[in-house]
Short mmCIF file of C-alpha atoms in Angstrom, two decimals:
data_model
loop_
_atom_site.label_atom_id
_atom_site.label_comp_id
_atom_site.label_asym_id
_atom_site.label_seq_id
_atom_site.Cartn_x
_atom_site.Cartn_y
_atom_site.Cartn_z
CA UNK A 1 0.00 0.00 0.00
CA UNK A 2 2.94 2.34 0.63
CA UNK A 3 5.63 1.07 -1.70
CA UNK A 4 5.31 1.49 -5.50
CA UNK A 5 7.46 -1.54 -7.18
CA UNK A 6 7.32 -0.26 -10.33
CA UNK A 7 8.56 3.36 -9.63
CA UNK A 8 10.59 1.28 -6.44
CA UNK A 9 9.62 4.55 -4.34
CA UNK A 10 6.89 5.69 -1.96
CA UNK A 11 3.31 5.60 -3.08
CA UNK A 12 1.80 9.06 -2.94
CA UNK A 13 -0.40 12.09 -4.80
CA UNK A 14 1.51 15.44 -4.22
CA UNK A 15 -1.42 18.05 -3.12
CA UNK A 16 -1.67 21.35 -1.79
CA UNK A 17 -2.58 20.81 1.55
CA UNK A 18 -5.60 22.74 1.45
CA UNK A 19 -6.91 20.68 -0.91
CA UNK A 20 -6.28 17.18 1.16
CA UNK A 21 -9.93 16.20 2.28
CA UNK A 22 -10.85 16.39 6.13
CA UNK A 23 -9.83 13.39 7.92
CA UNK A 24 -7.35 11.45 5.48
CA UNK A 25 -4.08 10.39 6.60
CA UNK A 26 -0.98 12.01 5.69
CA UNK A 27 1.58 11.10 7.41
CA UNK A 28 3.33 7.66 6.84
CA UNK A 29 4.52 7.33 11.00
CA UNK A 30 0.30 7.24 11.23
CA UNK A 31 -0.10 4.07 9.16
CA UNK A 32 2.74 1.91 9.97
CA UNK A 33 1.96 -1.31 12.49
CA UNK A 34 -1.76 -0.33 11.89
CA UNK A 35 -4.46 -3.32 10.66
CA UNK A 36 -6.70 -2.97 7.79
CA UNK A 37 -10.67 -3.80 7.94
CA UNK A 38 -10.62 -4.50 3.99
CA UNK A 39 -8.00 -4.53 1.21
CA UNK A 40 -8.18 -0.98 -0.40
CA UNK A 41 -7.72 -0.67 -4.36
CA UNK A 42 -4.55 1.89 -4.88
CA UNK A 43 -4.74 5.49 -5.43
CA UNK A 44 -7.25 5.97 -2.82
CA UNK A 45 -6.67 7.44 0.21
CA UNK A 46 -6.15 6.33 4.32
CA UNK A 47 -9.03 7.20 6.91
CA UNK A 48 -9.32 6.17 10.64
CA UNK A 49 -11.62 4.55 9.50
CA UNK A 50 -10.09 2.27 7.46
CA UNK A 51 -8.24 1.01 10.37
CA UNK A 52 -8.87 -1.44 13.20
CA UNK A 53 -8.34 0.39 16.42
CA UNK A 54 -4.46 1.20 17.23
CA UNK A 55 -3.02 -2.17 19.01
CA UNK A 56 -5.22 -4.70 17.19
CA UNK A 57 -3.16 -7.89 16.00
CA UNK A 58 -2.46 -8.66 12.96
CA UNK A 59 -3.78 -11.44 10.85
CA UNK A 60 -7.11 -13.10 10.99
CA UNK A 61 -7.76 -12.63 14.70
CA UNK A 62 -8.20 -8.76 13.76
CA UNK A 63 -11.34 -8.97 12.24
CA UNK A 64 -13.17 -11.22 15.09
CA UNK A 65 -15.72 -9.20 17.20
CA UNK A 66 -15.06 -8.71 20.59
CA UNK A 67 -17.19 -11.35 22.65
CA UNK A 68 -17.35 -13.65 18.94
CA UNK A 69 -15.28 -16.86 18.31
CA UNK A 70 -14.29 -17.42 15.21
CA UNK A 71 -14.97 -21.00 13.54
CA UNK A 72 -13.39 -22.77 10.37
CA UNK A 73 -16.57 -24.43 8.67
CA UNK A 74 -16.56 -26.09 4.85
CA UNK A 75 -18.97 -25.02 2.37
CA UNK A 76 -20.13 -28.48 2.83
CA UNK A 77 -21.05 -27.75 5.83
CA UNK A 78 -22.70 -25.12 5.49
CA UNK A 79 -24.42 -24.12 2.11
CA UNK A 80 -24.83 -21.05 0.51
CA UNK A 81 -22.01 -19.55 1.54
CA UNK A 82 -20.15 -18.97 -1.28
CA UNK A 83 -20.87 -15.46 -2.36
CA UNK A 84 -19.87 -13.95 0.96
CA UNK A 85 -17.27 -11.43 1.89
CA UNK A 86 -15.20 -10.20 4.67
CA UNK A 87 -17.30 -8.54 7.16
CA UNK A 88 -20.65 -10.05 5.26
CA UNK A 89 -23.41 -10.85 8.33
CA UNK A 90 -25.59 -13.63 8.15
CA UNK A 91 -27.69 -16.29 9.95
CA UNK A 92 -27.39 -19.92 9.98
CA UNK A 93 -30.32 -21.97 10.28
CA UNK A 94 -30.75 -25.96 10.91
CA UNK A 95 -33.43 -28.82 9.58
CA UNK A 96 -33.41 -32.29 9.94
CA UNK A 97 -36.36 -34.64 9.86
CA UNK A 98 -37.33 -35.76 13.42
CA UNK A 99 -39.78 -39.42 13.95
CA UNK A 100 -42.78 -38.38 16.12
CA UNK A 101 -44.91 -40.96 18.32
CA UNK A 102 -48.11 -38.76 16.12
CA UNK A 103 -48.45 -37.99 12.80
CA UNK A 104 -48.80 -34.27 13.48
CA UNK A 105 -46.88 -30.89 13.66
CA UNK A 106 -46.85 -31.00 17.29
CA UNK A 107 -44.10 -28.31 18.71
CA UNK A 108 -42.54 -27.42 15.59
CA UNK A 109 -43.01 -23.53 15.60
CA UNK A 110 -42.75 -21.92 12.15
CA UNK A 111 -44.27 -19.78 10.06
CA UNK A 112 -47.42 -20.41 7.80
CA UNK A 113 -44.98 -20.47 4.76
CA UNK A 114 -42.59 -23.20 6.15
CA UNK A 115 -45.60 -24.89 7.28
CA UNK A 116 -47.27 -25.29 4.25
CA UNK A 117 -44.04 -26.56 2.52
CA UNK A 118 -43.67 -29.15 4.65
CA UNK A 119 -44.48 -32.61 3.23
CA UNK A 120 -47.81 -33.68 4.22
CA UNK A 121 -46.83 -37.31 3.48
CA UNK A 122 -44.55 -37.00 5.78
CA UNK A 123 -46.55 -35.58 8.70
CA UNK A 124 -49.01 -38.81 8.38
CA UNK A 125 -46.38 -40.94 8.29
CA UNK A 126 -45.27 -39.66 11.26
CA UNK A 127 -41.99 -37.72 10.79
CA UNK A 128 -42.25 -33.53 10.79
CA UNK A 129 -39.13 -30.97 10.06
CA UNK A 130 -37.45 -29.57 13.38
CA UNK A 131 -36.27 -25.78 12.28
CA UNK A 132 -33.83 -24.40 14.47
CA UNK A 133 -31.96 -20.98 14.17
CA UNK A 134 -28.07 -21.73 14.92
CA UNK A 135 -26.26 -18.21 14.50
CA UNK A 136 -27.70 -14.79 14.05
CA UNK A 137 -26.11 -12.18 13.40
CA UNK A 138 -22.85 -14.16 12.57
CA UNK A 139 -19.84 -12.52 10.48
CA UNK A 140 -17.68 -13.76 7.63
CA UNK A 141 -13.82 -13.37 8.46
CA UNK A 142 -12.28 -15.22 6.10
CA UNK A 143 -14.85 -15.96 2.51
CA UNK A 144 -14.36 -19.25 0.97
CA UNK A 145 -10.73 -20.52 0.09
CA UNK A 146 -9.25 -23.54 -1.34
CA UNK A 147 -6.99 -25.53 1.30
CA UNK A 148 -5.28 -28.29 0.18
CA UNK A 149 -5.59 -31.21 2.46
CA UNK A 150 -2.85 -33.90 1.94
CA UNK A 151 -3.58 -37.41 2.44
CA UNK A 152 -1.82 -40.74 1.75
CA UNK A 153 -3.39 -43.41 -0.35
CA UNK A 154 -2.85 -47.06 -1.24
CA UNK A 155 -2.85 -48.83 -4.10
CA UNK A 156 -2.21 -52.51 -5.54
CA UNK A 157 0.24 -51.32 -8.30
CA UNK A 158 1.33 -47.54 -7.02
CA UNK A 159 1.74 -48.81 -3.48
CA UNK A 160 1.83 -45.64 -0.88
CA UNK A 161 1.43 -42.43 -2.42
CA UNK A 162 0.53 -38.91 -1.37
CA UNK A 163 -2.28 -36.55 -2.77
CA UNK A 164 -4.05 -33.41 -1.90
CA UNK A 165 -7.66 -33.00 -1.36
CA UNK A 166 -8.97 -29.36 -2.14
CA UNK A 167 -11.31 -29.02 0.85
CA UNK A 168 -13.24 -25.27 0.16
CA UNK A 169 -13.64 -23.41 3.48
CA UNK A 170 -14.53 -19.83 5.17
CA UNK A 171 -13.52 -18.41 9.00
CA UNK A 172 -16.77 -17.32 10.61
CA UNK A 173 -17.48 -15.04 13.70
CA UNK A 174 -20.46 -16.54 16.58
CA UNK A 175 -21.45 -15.84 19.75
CA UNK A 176 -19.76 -18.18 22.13
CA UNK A 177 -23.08 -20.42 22.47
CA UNK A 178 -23.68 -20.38 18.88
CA UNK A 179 -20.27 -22.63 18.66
CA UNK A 180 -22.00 -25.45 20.46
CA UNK A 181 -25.26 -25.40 18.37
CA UNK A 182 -23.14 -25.48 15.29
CA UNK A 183 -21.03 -28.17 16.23
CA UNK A 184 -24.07 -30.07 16.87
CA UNK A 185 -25.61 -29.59 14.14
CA UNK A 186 -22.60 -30.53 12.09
CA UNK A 187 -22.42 -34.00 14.21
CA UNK A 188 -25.89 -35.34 13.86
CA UNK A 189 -25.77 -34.33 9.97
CA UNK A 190 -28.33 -31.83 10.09
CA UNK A 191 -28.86 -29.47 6.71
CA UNK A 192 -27.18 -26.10 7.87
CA UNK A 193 -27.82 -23.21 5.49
#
């Protein structure tokens, strides 16, 4: 952001200073050790604003909320995540189909439009959709990357051999009792979205 490689100098617009807009940055001493909120395309200029507060540590633990804990979840997962960016909020919610002793709705509480979707079928037969919000209010850290995940096969005629798995995955922000609902979800392969 401060370097120019291809004039291998400083990166800066000369101005009058009566012309610099209220509140932008000029001096360099101002911006060094301080953490972005968001990559910033060049030629434009620095703002407090720009900046998480003076102190705040670099890297990905910058961008976590205080009183949030930040989670590394797959897009399988949950869906629908894709399309999200850095500092994106969102809310997570949870079905799964539940067996019930009666064919009825019993204490599922949703609206009249999830209601109506669900399978009637299914309600005779005795199974209904439990609904559950997981996270609200959540934040995307990290959007969805590609991390190669190495594992070691075996085969008849290559014998051992190592490979990577592409495993695509985001870092999330939730409240500290959201982490547990997730996790639960995740183990008793509910569909998270």
């Amino acid at each position: 952001y401060l370097w120019s490689p291809e004039k291998e100098s400083f990166a800066f617009i000369a101005m009058d200073e009566d012309q610099v807009p209220e509140g932008v940055i000029t001096k360099v001493g101002s911006l060094l050790g301080r953490v972005l909120r968001k990559r910033k395309p060049s030629g434009f200029v620095f703002t407090e604003d720009d900046f998480y507060p003076k102190g705040t540590r670099e890297g990905l633990v910058a961008a976590i909320p205080p009183g949030m804990r930040s989670m590394r979840v797959t897009t399988s997962q949950i869906r629908g995540v894709h399309d999200l960016r850095p500092g994106d909020r969102f809310d997570v919610v949870a079905a799964r189909t539940v067996k019930t002793a009666k064919p009825e709705l019993g204490s599922l509480v949703v609206d009249a439009q999830v209601t109506a979707m669900i399978d009637s079928e299914n309600r005779r037969q005795g199974e209904q959709a439990d609904v559950t919000v997981l996270v609200r209010d959540g934040m995307v850290i990290d959007p969805v990357r590609i991390r190669e995940e190495p594992r070691v096969g075996r085969s008849i005629s290559r014998g051992s051999y190592a490979q990577t798995l592409p495993i695509p995955e985001l870092v999330i922000a939730v409240h500290p009792d959201e982490v547990t609902k997730l996790a639960q979800a995740f183990a008793v392969g509910a569909s998270v979205w």
